[in-house]
Coordinates of C-alpha atoms in Angstrom, one line a residue:
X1 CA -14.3 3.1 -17.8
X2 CA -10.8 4.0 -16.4
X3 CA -8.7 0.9 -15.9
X4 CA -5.6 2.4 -14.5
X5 CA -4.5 5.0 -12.4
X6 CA -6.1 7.8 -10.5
X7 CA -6.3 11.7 -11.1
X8 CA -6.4 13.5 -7.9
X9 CA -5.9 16.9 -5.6
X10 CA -2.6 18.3 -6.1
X11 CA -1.1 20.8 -4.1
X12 CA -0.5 24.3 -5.5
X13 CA 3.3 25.2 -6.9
X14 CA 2.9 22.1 -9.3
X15 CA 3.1 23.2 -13.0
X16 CA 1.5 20.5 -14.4
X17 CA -0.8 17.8 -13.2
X18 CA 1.8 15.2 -13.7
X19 CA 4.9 16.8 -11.3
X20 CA 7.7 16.1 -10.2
X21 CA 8.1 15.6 -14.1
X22 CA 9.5 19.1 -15.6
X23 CA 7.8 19.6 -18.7
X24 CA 10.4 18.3 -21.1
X25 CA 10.6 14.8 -19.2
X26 CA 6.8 14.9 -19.3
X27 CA 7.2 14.9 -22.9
X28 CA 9.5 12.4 -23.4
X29 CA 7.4 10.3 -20.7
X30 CA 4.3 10.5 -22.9
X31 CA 6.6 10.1 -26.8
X32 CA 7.7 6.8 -24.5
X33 CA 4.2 5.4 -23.8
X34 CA 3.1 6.5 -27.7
X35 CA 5.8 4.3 -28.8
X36 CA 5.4 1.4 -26.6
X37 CA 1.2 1.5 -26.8
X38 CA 1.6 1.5 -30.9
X39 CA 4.1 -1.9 -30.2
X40 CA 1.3 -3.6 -28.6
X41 CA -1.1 -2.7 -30.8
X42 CA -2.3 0.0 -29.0
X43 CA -3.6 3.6 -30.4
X44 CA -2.5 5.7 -27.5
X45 CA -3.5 9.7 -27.8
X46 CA -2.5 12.1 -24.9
X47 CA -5.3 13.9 -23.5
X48 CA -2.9 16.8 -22.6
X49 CA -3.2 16.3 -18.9
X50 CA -3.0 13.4 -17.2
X51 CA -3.9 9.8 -18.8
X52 CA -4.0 8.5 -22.4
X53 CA -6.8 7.7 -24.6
X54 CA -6.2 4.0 -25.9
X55 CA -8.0 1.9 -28.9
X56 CA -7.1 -1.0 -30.4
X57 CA -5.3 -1.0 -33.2
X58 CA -4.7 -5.1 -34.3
X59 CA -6.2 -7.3 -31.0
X60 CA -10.1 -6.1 -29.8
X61 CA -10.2 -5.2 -26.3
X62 CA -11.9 -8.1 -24.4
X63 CA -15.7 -7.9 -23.3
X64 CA -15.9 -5.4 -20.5
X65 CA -13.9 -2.5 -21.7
X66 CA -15.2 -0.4 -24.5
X67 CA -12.8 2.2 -26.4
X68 CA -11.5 4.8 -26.0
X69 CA -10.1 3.3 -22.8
X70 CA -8.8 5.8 -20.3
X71 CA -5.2 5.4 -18.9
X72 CA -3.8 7.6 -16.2
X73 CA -0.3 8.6 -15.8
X74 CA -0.5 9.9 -12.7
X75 CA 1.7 6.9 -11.1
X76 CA 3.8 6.1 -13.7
X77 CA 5.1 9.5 -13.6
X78 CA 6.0 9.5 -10.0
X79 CA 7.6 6.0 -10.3
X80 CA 10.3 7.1 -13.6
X81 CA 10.9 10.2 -11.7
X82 CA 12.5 8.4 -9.4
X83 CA 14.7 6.7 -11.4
X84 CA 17.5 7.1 -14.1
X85 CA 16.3 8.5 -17.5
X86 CA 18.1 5.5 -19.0
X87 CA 16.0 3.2 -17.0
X88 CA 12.4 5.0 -18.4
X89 CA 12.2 2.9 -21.7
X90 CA 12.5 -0.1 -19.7
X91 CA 9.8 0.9 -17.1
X92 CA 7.3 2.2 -19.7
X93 CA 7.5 -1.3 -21.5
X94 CA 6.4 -3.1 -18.3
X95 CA 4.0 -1.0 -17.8
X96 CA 2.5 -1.3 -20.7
X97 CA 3.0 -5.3 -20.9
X98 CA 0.7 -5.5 -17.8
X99 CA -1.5 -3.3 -19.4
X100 CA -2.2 -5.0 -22.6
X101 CA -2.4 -8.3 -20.6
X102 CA -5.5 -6.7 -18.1
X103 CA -7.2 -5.5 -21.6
X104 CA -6.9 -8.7 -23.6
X105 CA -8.0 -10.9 -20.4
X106 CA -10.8 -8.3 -19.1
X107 CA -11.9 -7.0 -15.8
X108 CA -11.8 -9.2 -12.9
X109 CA -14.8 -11.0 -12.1
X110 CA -16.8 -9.9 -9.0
X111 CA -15.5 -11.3 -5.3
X112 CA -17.0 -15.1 -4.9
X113 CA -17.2 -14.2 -1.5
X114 CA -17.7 -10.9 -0.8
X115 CA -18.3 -10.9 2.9
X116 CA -15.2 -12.6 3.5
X117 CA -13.0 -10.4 0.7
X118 CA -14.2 -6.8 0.1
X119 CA -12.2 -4.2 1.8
X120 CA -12.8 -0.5 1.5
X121 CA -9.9 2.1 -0.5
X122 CA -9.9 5.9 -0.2
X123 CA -10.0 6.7 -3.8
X124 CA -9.9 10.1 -5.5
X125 CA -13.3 11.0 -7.1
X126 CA -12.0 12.1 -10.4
X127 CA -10.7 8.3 -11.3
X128 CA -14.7 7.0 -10.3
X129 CA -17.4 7.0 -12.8
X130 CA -20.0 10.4 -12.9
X131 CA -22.9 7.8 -12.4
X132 CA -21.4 6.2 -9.0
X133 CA -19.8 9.2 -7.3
X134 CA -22.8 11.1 -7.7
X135 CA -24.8 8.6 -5.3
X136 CA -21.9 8.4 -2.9
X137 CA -20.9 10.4 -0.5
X138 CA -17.5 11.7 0.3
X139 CA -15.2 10.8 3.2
X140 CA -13.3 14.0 3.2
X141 CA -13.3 16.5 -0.1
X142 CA -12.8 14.7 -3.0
X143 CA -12.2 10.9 -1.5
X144 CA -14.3 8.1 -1.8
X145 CA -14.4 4.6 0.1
X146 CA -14.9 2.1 -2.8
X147 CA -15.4 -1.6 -2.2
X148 CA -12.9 -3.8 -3.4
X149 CA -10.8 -6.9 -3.4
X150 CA -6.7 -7.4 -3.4
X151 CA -5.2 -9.9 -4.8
X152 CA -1.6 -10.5 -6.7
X153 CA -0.6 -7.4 -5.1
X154 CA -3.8 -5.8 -7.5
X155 CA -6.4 -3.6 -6.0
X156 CA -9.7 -4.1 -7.7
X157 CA -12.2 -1.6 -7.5
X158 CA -16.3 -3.3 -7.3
X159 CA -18.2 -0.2 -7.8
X160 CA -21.5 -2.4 -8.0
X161 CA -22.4 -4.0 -5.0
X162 CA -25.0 -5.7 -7.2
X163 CA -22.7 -7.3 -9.1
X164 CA -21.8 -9.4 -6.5
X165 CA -25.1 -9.2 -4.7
X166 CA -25.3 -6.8 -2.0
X167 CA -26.5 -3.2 -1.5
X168 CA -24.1 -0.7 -1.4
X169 CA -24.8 -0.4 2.8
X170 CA -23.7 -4.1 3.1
X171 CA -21.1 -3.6 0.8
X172 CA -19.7 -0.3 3.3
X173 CA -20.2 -2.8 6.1
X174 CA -18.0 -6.0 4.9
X175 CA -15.3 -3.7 3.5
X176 CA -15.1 -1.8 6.7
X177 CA -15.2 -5.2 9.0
X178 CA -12.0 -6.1 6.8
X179 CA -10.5 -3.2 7.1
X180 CA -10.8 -3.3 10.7
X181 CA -8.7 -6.8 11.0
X182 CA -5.9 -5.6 9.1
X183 CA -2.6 -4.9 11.0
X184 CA -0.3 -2.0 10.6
X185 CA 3.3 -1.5 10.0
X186 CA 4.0 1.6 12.3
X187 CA 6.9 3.7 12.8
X188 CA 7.7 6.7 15.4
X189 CA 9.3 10.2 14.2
X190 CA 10.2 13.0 16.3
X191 CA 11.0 16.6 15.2
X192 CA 11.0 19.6 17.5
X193 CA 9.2 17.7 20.8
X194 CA 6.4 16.4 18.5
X195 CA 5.6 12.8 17.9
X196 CA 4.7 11.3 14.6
X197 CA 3.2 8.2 13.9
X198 CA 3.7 6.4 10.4
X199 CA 1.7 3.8 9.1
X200 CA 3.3 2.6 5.9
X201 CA 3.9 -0.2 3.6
X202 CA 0.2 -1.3 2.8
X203 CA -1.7 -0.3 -0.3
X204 CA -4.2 0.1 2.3
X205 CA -2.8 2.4 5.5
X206 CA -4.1 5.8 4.0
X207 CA -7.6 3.6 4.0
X208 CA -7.3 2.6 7.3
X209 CA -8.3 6.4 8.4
X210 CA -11.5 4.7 7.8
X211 CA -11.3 3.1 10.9
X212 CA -9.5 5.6 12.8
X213 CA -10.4 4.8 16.4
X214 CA -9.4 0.8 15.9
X215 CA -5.7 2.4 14.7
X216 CA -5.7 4.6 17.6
X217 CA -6.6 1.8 20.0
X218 CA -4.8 -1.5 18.9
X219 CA -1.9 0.1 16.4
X220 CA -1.2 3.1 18.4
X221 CA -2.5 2.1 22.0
X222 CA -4.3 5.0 22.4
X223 CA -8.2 5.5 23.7
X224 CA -10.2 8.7 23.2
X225 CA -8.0 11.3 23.0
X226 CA -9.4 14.3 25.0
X227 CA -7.9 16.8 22.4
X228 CA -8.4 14.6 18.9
X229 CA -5.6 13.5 16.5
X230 CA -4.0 15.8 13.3
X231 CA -4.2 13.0 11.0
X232 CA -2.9 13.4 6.8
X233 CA -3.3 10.7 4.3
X234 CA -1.4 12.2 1.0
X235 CA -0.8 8.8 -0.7
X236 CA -2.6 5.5 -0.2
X237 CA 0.6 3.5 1.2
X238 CA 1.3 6.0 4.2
X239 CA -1.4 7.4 7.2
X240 CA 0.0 10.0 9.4
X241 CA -0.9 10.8 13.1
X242 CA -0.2 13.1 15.4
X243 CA -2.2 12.3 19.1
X244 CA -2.6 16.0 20.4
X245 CA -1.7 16.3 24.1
X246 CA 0.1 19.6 24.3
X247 CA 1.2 22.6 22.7
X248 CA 3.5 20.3 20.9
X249 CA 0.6 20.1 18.1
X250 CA 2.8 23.3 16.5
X251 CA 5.3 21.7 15.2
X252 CA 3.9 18.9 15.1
X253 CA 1.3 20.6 12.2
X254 CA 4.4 22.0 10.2
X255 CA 6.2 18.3 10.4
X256 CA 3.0 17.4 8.6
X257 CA 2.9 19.7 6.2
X258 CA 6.4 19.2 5.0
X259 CA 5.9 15.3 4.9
X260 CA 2.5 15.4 3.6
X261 CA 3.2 17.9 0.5
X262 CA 6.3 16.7 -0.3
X263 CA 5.0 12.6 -0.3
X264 CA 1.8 14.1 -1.8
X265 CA 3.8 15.3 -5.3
X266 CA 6.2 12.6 -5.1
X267 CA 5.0 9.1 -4.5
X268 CA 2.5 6.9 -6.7
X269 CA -0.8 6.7 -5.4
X270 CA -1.8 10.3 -4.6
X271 CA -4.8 11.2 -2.3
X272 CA -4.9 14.7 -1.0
X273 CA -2.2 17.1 0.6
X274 CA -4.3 18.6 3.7
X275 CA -4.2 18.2 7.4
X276 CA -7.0 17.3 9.4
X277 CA -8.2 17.5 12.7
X278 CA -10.4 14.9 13.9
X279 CA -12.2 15.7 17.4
X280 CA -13.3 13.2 19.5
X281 CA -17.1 13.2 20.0
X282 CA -17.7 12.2 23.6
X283 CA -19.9 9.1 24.9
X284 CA -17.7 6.8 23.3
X285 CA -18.7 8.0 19.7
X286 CA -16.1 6.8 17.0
X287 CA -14.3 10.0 15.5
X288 CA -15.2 9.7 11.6
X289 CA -14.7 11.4 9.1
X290 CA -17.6 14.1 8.9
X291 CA -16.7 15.4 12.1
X292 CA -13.6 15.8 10.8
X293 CA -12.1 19.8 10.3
X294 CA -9.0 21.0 8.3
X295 CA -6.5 21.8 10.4
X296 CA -5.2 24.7 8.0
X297 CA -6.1 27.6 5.1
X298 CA -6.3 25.1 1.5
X299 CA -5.5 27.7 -0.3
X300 CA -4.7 27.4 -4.5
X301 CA -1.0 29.2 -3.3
X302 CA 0.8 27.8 -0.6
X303 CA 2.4 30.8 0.4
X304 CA -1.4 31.7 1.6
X305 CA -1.7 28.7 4.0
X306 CA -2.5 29.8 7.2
X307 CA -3.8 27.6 10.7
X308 CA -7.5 27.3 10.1
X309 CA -9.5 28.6 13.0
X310 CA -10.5 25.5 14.7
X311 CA -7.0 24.7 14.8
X312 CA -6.1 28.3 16.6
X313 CA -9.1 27.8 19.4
X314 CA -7.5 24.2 20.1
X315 CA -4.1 25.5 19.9
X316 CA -5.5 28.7 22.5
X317 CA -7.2 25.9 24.7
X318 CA -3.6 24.0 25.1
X319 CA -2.4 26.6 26.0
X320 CA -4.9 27.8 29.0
X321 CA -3.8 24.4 30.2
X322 CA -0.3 24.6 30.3

């Protein structure tokens, strides 16, 4: 069971999977959590990657969670880096406080009311379990909608809709009703002639690409979009769009990319560092996510990223029109 952070894509030109830590402050990141997981009577072990292995080492681990316990570091990484080295010991000991109160309480129980409460999160499929991601299918590579609940500023993943009694359809259904009713904090950005909308400050605006054409219509005020939307959701707090009218959708792409790779290393939360273009459908149809192309090359390098083609035939149709 993983009961705390998330592994995820990472774009190319990181050296390690827990940039923007340089190696040496990944080492004293990880000598910092040893230290403070052996405090609390925790036997923490670095899996050389990303997360540490924990066992108990005085208290047992309450019913629900069975050792070794798996404990990313994904986010705590991108939260020191951003702050003094000084500061680290402090931040590491919080962490870790929080953490041995979740393990000695146990997992939160399953929503009372789950058509009310259940939302949906775009989560990356390397922090799921084998058993569930293999029966679910994926919203774009590598992300999954997951049911689950918020609450005390924690997001709580329900991977079993049986556990509080529905099917894992119904389950899909209430979170995405939920989603839909949430509001969004939205700022404008303008580089080069291109417009950029931000949606920010929710654990839950990357997620809202879930419901893409109810952002487009009452957050943006937009309806159907003849030409589609570039749309990039690197981290879970922040949802990108671009609504393609023009030949603007040029720089508007390489505004994207800077924001989206750069926020994609940097902030907590990670999703995936690609561009995509969704299309509208015609008759109405919503645009989701299967319809959905990359907008560029995803190459391992990122000196090889290149427009992908559908991008360069909607960038050649603009420009018949203009």
């Amino acid at each position: 069971m993983i009961i705390h952070d998330e592994s995820t894509e990472r774009a190319a030109g990181n050296h390690h999977p827990l940039a923007p830590l340089t190696q040496a402050q990944l080492a004293h990141l990880v000598r910092l959590c040893v230290t403070a997981a052996a405090e609390r009577g925790l036997h923490a072990t670095y899996n050389g990657s990303d997360a540490l292995l924990l066992e108990p080492r005085t208290e047992a681990f309450a019913p629900g969670f069975s050792p070794p316990l798996i404990a990313g570091l994904t986010n705590l990484a991108r939260v020191v880096a951003r702050n003094r080295q000084r500061d680290w010991p402090h931040l590491v000991a919080t962490h870790f406080d929080e953490l041995r109160i979740n393990l000695h309480t146990g997992p939160p129980p399953p929503p009372a009311d789950p058509e009310r409460d259940l939302l949906l999160s775009l989560t990356p499929k390397t922090s799921l379990p084998p058993d569930w991601t293999a029966q679910t299918p994926e919203f774009l590579p590598s992300l999954l909608a997951v049911p689950c609940t918020y609450d005390d500023n924690i997001a709580t993943l329900h991977c079993d809709p049986s556990d509080y009694g529905m099917t894992p359809a119904e389950a899909h259904q209430a979170g995405l009703a939920n989603l839909c009713r949430l509001t969004d904090t939205v700022e404008y950005v303008e580089n080069d002639g291109a417009q950029l909308a931000v949606l920010s400050d929710s654990p839950f605006a990357a997620s809202r690409a879930l419901v893409l054409d109810t952002v487009l219509r009452e957050t943006l005020h937009i309806e159907d979009p003849p030409h589609g939307v570039l749309v990039a959701l690197p981290v879970r707090s922040v949802l990108l769009i671009h609504v393609i009218t023009d030949l603007s959708v040029l720089p508007a792409l390489a505004s994207l990319l800077a924001i989206t790779l750069r926020t994609h290393t940097e902030l907590p939360g990670p999703l995936t560092p690609w561009i995509y273009l969704a299309a509208p459908q015609g008759s109405g149809a919503p645009m989701v996510a299967p319809p959905w192309t990359p907008a560029t090359t995803q190459p391992a390098n990122l000196r090889d990223l290149r427009p992908s083609p559908a991008f360069l035939a909607l960038a050649q149709t603009l420009s018949n029109l203009e």
